[in-house]
Short mmCIF file of C-alpha atoms in Angstrom, two decimals:
data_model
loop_
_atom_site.label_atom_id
_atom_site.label_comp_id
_atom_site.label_asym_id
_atom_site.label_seq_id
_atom_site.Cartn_x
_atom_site.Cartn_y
_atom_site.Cartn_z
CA UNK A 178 8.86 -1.11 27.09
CA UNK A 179 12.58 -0.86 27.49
CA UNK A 180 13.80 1.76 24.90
CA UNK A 181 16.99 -0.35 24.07
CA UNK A 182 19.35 -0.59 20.67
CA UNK A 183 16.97 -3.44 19.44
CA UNK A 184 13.50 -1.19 20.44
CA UNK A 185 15.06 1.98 19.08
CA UNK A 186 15.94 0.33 15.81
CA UNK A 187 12.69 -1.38 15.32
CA UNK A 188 10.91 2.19 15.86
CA UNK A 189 12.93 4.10 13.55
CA UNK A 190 12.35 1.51 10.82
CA UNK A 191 8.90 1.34 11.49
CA UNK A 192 8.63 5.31 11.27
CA UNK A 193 10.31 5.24 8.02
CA UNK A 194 8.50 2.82 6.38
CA UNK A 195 5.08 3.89 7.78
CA UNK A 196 5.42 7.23 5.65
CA UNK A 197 7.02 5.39 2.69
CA UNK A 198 4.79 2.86 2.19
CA UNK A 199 1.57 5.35 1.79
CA UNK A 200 3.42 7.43 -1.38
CA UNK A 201 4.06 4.01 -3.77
CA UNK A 202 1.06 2.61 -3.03
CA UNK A 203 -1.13 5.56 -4.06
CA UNK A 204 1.65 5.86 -6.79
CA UNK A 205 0.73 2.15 -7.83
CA UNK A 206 -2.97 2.98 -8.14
CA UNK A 207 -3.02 5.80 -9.80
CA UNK A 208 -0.21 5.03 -12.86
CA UNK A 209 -3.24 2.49 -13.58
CA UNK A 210 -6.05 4.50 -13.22
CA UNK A 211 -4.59 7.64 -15.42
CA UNK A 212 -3.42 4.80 -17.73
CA UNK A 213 -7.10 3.68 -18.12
CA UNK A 214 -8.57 7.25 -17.93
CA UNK A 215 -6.38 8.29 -21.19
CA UNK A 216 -7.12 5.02 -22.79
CA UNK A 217 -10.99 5.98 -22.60
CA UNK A 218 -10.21 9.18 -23.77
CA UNK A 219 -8.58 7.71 -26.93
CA UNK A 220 -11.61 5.46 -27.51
CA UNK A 221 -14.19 7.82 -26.95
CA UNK A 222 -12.86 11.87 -27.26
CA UNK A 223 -14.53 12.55 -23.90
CA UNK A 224 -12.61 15.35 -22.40
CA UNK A 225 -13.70 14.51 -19.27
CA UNK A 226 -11.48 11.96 -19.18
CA UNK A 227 -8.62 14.07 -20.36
CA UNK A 228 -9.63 16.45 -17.85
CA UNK A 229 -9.22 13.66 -15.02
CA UNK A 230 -6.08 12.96 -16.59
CA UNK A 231 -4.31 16.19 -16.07
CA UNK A 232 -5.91 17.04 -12.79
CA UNK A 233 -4.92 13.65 -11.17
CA UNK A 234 -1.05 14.03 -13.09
CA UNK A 235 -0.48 17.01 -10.93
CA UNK A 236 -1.19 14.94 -7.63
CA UNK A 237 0.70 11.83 -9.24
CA UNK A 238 4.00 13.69 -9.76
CA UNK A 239 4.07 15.42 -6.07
CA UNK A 240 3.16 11.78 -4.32
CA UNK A 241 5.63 10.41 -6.84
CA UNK A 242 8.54 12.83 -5.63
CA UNK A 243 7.65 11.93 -2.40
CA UNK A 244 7.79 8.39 -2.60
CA UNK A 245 11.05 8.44 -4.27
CA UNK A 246 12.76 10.42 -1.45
CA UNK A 247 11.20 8.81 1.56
CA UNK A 248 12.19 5.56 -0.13
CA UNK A 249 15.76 6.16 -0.14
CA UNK A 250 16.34 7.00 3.25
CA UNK A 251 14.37 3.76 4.55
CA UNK A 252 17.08 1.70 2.11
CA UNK A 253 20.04 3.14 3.48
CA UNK A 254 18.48 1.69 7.05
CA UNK A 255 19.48 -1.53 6.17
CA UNK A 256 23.19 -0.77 6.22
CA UNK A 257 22.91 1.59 9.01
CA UNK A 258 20.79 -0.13 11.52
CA UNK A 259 20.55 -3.41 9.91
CA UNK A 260 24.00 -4.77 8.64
CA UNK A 261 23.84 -7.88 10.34
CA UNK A 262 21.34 -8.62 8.43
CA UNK A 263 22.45 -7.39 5.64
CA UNK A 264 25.81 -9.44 6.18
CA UNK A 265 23.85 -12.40 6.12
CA UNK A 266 21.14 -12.22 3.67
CA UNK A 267 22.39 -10.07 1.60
CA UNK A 268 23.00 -12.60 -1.29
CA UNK A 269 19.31 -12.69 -1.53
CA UNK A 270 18.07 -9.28 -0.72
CA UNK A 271 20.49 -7.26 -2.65
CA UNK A 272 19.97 -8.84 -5.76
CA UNK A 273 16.00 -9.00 -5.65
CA UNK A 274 16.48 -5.26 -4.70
CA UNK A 275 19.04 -4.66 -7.86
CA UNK A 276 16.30 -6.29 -10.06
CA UNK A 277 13.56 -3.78 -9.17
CA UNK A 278 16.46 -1.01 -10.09
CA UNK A 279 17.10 -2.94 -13.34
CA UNK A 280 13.58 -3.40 -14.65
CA UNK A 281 10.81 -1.22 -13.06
CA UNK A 282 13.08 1.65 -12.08
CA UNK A 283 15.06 1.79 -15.55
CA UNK A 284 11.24 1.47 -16.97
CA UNK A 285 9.91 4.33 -15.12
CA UNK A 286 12.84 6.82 -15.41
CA UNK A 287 12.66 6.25 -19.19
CA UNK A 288 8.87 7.06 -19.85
CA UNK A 289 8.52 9.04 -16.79
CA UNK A 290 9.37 12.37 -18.13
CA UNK A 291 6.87 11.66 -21.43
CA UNK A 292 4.48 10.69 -19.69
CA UNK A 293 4.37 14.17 -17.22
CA UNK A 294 5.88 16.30 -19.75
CA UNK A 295 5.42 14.86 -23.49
CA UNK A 296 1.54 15.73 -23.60
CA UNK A 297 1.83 18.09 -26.32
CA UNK A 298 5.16 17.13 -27.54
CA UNK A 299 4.24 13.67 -28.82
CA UNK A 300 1.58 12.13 -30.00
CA UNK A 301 -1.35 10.60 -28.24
CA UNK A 302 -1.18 6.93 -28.39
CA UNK A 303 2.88 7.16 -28.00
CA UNK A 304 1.66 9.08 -24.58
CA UNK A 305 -0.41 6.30 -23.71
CA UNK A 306 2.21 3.90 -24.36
CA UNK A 307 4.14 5.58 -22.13
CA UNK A 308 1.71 5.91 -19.52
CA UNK A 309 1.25 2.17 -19.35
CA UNK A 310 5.09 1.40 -19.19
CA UNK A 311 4.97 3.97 -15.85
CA UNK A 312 2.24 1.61 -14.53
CA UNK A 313 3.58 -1.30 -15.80
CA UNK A 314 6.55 -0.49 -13.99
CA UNK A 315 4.88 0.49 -10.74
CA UNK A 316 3.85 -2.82 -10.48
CA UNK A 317 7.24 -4.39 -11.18
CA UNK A 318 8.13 -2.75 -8.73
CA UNK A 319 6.07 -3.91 -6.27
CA UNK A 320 6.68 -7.29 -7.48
CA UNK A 321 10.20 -7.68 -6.35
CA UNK A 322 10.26 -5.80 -3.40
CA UNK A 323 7.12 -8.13 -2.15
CA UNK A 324 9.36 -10.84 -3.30
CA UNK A 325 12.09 -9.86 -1.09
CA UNK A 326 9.68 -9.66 1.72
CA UNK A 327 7.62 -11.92 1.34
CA UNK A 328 11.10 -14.59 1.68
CA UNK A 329 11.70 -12.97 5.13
CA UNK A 330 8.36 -14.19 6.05
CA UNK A 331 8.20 -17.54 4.29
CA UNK A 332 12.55 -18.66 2.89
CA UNK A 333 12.94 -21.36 0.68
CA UNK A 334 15.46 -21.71 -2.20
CA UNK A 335 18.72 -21.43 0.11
CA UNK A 336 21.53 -22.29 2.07
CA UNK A 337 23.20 -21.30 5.08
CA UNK A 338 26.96 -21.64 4.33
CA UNK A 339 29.73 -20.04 6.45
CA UNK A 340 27.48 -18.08 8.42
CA UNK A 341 25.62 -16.64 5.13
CA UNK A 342 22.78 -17.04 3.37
CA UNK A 343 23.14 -18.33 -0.52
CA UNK A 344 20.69 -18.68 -2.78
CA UNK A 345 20.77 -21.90 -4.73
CA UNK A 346 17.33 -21.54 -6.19
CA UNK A 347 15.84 -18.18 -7.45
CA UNK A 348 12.82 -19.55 -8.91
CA UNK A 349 11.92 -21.01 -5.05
CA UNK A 350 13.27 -17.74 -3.58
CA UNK A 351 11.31 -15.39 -5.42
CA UNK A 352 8.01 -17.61 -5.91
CA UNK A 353 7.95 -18.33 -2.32
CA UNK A 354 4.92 -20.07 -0.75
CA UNK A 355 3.75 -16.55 0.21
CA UNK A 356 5.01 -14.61 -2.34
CA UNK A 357 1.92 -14.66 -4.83
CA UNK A 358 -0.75 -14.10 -1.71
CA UNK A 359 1.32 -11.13 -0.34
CA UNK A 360 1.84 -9.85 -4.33
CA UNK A 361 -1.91 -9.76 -5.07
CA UNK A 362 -3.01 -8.40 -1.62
CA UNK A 363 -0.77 -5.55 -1.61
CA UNK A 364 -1.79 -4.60 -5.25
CA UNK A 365 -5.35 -4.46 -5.01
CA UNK A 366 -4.96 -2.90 -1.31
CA UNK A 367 -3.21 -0.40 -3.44
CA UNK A 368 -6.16 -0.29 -6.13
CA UNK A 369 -8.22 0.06 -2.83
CA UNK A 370 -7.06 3.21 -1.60
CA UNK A 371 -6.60 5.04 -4.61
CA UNK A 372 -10.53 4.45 -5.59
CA UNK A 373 -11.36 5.47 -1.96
CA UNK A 374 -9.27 8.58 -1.98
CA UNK A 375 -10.35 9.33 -5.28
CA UNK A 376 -14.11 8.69 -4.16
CA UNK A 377 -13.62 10.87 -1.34
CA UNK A 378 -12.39 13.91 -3.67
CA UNK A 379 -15.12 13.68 -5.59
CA UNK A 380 -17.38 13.46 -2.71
CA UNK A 381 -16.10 16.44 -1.17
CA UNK A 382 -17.00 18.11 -4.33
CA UNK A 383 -19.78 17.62 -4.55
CA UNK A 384 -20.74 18.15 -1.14
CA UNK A 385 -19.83 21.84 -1.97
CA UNK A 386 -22.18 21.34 -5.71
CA UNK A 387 -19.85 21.11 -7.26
CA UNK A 388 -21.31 18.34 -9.88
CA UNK A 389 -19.50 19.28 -13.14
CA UNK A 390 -19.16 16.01 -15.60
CA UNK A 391 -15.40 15.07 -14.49
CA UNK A 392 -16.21 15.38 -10.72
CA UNK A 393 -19.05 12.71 -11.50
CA UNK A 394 -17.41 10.52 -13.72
CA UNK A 395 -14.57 10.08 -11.04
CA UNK A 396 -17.10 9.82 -8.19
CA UNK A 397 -18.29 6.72 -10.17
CA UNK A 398 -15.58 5.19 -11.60
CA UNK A 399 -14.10 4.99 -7.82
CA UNK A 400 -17.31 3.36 -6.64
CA UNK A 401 -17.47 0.82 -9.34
CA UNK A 402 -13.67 0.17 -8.36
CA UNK A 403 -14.63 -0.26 -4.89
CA UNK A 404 -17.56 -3.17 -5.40
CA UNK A 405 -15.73 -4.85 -7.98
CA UNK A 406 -12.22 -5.24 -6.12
CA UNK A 407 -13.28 -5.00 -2.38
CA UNK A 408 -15.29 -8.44 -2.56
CA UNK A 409 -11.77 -9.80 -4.44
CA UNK A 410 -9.37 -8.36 -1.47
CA UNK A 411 -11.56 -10.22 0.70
CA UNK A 412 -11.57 -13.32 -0.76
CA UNK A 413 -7.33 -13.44 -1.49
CA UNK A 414 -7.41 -12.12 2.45
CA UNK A 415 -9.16 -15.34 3.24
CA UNK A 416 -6.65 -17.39 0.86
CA UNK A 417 -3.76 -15.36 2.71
CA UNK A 418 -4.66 -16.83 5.96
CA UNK A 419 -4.83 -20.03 5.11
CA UNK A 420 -1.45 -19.53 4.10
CA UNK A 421 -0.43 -18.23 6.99
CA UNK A 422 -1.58 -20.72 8.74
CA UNK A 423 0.47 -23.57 7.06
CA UNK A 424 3.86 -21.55 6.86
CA UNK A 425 3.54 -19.17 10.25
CA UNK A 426 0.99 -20.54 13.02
CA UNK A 427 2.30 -18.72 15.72
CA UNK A 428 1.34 -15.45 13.34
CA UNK A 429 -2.34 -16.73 13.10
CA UNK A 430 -2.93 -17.93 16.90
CA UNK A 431 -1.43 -13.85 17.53
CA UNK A 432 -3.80 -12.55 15.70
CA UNK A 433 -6.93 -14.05 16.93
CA UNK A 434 -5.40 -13.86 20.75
CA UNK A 435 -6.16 -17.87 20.78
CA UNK A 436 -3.83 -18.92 23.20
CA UNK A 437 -4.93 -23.30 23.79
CA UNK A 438 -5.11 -25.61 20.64
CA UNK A 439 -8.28 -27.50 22.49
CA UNK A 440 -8.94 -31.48 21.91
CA UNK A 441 -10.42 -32.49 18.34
CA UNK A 442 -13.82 -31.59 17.06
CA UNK A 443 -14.77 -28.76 19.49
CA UNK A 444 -13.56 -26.42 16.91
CA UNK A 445 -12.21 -23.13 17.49
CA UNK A 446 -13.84 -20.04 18.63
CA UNK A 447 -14.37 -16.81 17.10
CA UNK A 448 -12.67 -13.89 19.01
CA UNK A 449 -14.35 -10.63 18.44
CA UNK A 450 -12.89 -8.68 20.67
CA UNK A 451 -10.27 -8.82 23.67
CA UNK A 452 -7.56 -8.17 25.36
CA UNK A 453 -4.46 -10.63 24.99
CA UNK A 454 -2.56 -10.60 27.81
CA UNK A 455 0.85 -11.94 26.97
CA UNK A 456 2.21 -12.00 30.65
CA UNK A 457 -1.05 -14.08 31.77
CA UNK A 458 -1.05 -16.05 28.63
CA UNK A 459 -5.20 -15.37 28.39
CA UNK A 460 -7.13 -13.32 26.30
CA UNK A 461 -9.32 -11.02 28.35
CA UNK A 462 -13.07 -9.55 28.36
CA UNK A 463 -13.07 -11.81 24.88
CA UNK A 464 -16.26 -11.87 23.11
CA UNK A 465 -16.56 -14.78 20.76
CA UNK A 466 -18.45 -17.06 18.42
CA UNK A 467 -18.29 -20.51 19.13
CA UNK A 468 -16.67 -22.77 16.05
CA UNK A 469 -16.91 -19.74 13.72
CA UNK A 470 -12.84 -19.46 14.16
CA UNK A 471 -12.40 -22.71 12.64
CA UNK A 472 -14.58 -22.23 9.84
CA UNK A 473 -13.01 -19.17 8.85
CA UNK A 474 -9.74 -20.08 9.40
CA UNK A 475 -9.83 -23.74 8.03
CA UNK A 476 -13.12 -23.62 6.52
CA UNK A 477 -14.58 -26.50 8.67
CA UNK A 478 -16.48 -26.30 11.64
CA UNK A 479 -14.28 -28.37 13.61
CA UNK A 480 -10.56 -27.54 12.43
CA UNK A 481 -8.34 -26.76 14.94
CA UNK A 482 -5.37 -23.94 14.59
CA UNK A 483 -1.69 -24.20 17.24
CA UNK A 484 -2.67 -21.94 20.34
CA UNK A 485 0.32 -19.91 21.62
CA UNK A 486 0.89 -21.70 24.35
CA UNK A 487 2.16 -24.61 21.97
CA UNK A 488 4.94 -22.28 21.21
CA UNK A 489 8.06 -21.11 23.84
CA UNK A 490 7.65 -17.40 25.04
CA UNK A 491 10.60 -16.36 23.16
CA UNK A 492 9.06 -17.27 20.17
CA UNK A 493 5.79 -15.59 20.11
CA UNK A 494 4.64 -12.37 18.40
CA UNK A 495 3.24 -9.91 20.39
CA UNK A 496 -0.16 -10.90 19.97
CA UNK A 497 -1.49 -7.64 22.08
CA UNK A 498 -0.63 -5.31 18.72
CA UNK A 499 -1.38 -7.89 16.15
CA UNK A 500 -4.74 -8.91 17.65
CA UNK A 501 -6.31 -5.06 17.22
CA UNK A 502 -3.95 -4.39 13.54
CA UNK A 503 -5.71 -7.05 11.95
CA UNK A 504 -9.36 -6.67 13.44
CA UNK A 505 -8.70 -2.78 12.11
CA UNK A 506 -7.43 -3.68 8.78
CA UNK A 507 -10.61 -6.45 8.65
CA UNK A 508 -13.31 -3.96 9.84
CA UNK A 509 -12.05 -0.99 7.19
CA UNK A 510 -12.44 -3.83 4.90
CA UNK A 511 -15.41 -4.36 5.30
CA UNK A 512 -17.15 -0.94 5.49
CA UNK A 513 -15.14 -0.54 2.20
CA UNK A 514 -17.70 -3.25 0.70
CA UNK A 515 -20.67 -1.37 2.49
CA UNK A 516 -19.42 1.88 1.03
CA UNK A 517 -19.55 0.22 -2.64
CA UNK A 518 -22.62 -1.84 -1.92
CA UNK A 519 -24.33 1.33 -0.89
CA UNK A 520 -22.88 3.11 -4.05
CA UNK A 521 -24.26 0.44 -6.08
CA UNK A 522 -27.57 0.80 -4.15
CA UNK A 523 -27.67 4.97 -5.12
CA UNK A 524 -26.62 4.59 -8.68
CA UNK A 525 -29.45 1.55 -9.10
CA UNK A 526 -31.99 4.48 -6.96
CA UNK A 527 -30.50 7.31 -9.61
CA UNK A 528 -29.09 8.85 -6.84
CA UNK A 529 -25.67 8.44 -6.81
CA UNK A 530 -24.49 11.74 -7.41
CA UNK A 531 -27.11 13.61 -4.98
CA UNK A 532 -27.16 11.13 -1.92
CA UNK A 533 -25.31 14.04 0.79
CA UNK A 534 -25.33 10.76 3.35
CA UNK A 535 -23.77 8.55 0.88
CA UNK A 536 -20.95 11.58 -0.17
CA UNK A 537 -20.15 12.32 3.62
CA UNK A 538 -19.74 8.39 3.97
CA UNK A 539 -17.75 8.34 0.90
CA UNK A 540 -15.04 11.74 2.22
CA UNK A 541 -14.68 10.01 5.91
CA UNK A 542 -13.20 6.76 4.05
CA UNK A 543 -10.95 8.48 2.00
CA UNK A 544 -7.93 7.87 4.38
CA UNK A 545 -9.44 4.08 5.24
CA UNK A 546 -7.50 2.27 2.52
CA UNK A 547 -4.25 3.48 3.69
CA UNK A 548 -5.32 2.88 7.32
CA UNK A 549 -6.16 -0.54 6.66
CA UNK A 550 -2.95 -1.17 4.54
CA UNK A 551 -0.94 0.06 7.42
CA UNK A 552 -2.73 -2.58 9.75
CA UNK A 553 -2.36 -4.72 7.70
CA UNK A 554 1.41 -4.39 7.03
CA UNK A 555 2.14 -4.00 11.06
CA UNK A 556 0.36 -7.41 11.46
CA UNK A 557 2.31 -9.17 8.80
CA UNK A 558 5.86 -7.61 10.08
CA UNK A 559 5.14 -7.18 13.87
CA UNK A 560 3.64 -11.23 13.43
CA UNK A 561 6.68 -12.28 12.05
CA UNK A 562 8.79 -11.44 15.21
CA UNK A 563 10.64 -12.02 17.09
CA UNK A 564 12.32 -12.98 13.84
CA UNK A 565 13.77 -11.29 10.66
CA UNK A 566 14.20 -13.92 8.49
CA UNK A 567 11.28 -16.24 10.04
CA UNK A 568 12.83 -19.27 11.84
CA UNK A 569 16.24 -18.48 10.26
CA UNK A 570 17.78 -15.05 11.73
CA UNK A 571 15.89 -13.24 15.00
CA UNK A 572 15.77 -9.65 14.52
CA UNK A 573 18.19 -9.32 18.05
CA UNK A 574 20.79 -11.02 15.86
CA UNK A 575 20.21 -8.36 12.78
CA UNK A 576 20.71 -5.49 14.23
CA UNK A 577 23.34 -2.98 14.64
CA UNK A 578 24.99 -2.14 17.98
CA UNK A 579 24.79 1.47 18.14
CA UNK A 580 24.08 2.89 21.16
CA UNK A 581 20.23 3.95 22.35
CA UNK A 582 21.50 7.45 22.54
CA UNK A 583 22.24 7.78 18.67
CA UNK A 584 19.28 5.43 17.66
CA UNK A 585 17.35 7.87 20.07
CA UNK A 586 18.36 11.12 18.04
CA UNK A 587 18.25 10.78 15.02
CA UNK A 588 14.56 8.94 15.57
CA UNK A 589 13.68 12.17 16.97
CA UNK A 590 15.09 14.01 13.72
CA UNK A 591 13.61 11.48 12.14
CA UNK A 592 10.16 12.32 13.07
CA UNK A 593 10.98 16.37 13.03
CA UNK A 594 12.05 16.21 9.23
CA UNK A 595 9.69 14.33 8.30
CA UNK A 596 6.72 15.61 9.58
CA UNK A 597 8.11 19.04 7.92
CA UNK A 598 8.56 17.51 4.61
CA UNK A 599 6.04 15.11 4.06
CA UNK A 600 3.74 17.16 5.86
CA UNK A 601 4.40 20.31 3.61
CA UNK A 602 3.78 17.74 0.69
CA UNK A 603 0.67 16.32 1.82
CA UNK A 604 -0.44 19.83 2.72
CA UNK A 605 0.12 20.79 -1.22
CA UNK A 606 -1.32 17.96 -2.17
CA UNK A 607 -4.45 18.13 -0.61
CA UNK A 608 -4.82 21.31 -1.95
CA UNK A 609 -4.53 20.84 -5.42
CA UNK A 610 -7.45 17.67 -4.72
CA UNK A 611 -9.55 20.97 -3.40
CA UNK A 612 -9.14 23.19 -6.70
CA UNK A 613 -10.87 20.04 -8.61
CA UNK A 614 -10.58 18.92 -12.22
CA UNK A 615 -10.48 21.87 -14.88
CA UNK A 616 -11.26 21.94 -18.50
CA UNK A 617 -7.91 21.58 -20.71
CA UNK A 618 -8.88 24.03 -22.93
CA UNK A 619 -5.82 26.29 -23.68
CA UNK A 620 -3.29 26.08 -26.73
CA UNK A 621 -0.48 27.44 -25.68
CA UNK A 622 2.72 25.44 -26.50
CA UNK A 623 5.58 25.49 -24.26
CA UNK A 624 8.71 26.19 -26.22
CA UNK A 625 10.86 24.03 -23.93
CA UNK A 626 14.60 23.07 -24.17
CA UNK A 627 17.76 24.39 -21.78
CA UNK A 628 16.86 28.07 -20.44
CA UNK A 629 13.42 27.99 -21.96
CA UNK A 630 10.65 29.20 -19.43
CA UNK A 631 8.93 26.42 -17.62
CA UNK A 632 11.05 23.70 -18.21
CA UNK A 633 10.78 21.03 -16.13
CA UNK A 634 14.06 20.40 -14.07
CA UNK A 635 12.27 17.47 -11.84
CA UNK A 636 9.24 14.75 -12.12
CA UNK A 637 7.21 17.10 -8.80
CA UNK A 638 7.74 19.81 -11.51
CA UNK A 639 4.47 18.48 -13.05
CA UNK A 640 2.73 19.60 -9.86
CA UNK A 641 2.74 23.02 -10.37
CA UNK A 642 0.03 24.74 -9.65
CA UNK A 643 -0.99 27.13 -12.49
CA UNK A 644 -3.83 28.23 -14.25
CA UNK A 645 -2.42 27.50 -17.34
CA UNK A 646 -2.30 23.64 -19.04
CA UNK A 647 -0.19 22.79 -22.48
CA UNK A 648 -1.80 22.50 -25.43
CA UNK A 649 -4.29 19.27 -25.50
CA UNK A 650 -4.28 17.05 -28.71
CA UNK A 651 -7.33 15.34 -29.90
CA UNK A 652 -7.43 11.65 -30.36
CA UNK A 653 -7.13 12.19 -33.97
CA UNK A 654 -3.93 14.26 -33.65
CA UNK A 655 -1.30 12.45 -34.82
CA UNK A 656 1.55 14.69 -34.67
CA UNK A 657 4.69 13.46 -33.31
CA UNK A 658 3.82 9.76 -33.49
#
């Protein structure tokens, strides 16, 4: 591959918004989870829910950090490498992007700091309230920035007028026709990975005995997660691709390397595995199913789907990336389900929490729902080339014209900074997962305010690591309510 402008610029983007995209989703799932764990603590004074609470806070506000700062540099990409772009669709972009600032950033930043800092300064169910307006705006969030995407993959609601994009419907801009498919796969792929990471904390645990009530309770709350919502992603996945293959065929026929549409009522073939071949036009070494393709893709045994022939070379997504993204995303899916089918299996046996097999299962898939999201993501963006805004702007008419010798560099810094940072954070992260939920028991109060010991001065403040925790309320506390 020819490491030009366009290449470079593609890279760097896709470097930036591989590391960004892990911190809000975990960030998504686990506003919701904490927001449910202090909910059930408020029902039913089990501290081992107040226990999770404060153990998973800690990992919350370092991933949370994280997200924020690797999220800013991938925006400023879009005037950098991407003005062109920007020039032209800004009028939709920038103010989809200035409604996430608006309403879920405006939302966070205001209960953000009670909800990591206000434990023992307010009361409980005011905490809570604010602990559901973080994960309430988490997935406001997410809402506008998939609507923003999702209407470079499918535009409606516009016009092209002197050389710009202008919106003349928002309602058909932001609801999209993939907009709501995109929305609800990319939140429960978010749900996904939190239970699995989760899962895998608690199995490595108790791998080590260490089978105290919280590590349990978290060990099953992430497998119930996982058979509940896994059959679900499955099922909108399914929806999804029919979708796809209404508003972007050429997507679809990359990613099961079918390359001839075939006369009516042979159906369409299954590939398992291959190798597309994109200069031979062929799949190779392919080992398929006869007709299984077309029932899976348009539920009858003898649909038929475009090949990729039926579209002109410069039009077709590289279908040698896309094939293998979406048959990993598929198969993590998959041994997701066995992983919560198998749960369900233990905890029906009454041995869920001693099944060593079934823990070392659960610790290897902790890093699976982020893998799969990643596939996942490459196949939706690499599938829409070789355009930006699909069969409106091509990405070679988006991008900047630096020169492959600046693109070049700072990708390299790129990757050197990052790897530093994020890999210092992750480092710290994982190791407050290893020290494992601890008992809230202490009553100290932090006197707080400007040059007061241990005030926080920034959201990762909450990450601390310390032996010491704020005083904990009870549910019947009511003091600062």
């Amino acid at each position: 591959m020819e490491l030009d402008t366009l290449t470079l610029a593609r890279i760097q983007f896709g470097f930036t918004i591989s590391f960004h995209i892990i911190f809000p989703a975990i960030t998504i799932g686990l506003a919701s989870y904490m927001a449910v764990l202090e909910g059930l603590w408020l029902k039913t004074s089990n501290t081992v829910y107040r226990d999770l609470y404060h153990f998973w806070l800690r990992v919350f506000a370092l991933n949370f950090g994280m997200g924020v700062v690797s999220g800013l540099v991938m925006a400023y990409q879009f005037g950098t490498n991407w003005s062109y772009f920007s020039d032209f669709a800004g009028g939709v972009t920038g103010p989809l992007l200035t409604y996430e600032v608006l309403t879920a950033f405006f939302l966070e930043a205001g209960f953000l700091g009670v909800m990591m800092f206000g434990w023992h300064k307010v009361g409980p169910r005011l905490h809570w309230c604010s602990t559901i307006l973080v994960a309430l705006g988490t997935l406001i969030s997410a809402t506008w920035i998939l609507a923003s995407n999702s209407w470079m993959q499918t535009p409606q609601g516009h016009e092209i007028i002197d050389g710009r994009v202008v919106p003349v419907d928002w309602f058909a801009v932001i609801f999209n026709p993939s907009f709501p498919y995109r929305l609800i796969h990319m939140v429960i792929a978010a749900f996904l990975a939190t239970a699995l990471i989760v899962g895998a904390v608690a199995a490595w645990h108790m791998l080590r005995r260490n089978t105290q009530p919280a590590v349990k309770k978290m060990y099953s709350m992430a497998m119930w997660m996982l058979i509940v919502v896994a059959p679900i992603q499955i099922l909108v996945g399914d929806f999804h691709g029919l979708n796809t293959l209404k508003h972007q065929p050429a997507k679809l026929a990359a990613m099961e390397g079918h390359w001839e549409s075939g006369p009516e009522g042979e159906g369409v073939p299954l590939v398992l595995f291959g190798w597309p071949d994109m200069e031979r036009e062929e799949t190779r070494f392919k080992v398929e199913v006869p007709r299984l393709g077309s029932l899976i893709l348009t539920h009858s045994l003898d649909g038929t789907i475009p090949g990729l022939k039926e579209f002109a070379p410069e039009d077709r997504p590289n279908s040698t990336i896309v094939f293998w993204t979406f048959r990993i995303m598929v198969g993590l899916g998959f041994l997701m389900l066995l992983l919560g089918a198998w749960a369900l299996y233990a905890r029906r046996k009454g041995t869920l929490y001693s099944n060593p097999r079934l823990h070392r299962f659960s610790l290897y898939m902790g890093v699976s729902g982020l893998v799969a999201m990643l596939a996942g993501w490459y196949t939706t963006e690499i599938g829409r080339q070789p355009w930006v805004v699909y069969n409106v702007m091509r990405t070679a008419d988006a991008v900047t014209p630096h020169s492959a010798l600046e693109l070049g560099i700072t990708l390299i810094l790129f990757i050197v900074v990052y790897f530093l940072l994020f890999g210092a954070g992750v480092v710290y992260m994982f190791h407050i997962m290893a020290q494992g939920p601890q008992p809230t028991t202490h009553l100290e109060i932090d006197g707080g305010g400007p040059g007061e010991a241990r005030t926080p001065a920034r959201p990762i403040s909450a990450a601390t690591n310390t032996d010491e925790e704020p005083r904990t309320p009870t549910p019947g506390d009511r003091h600062g309510n």
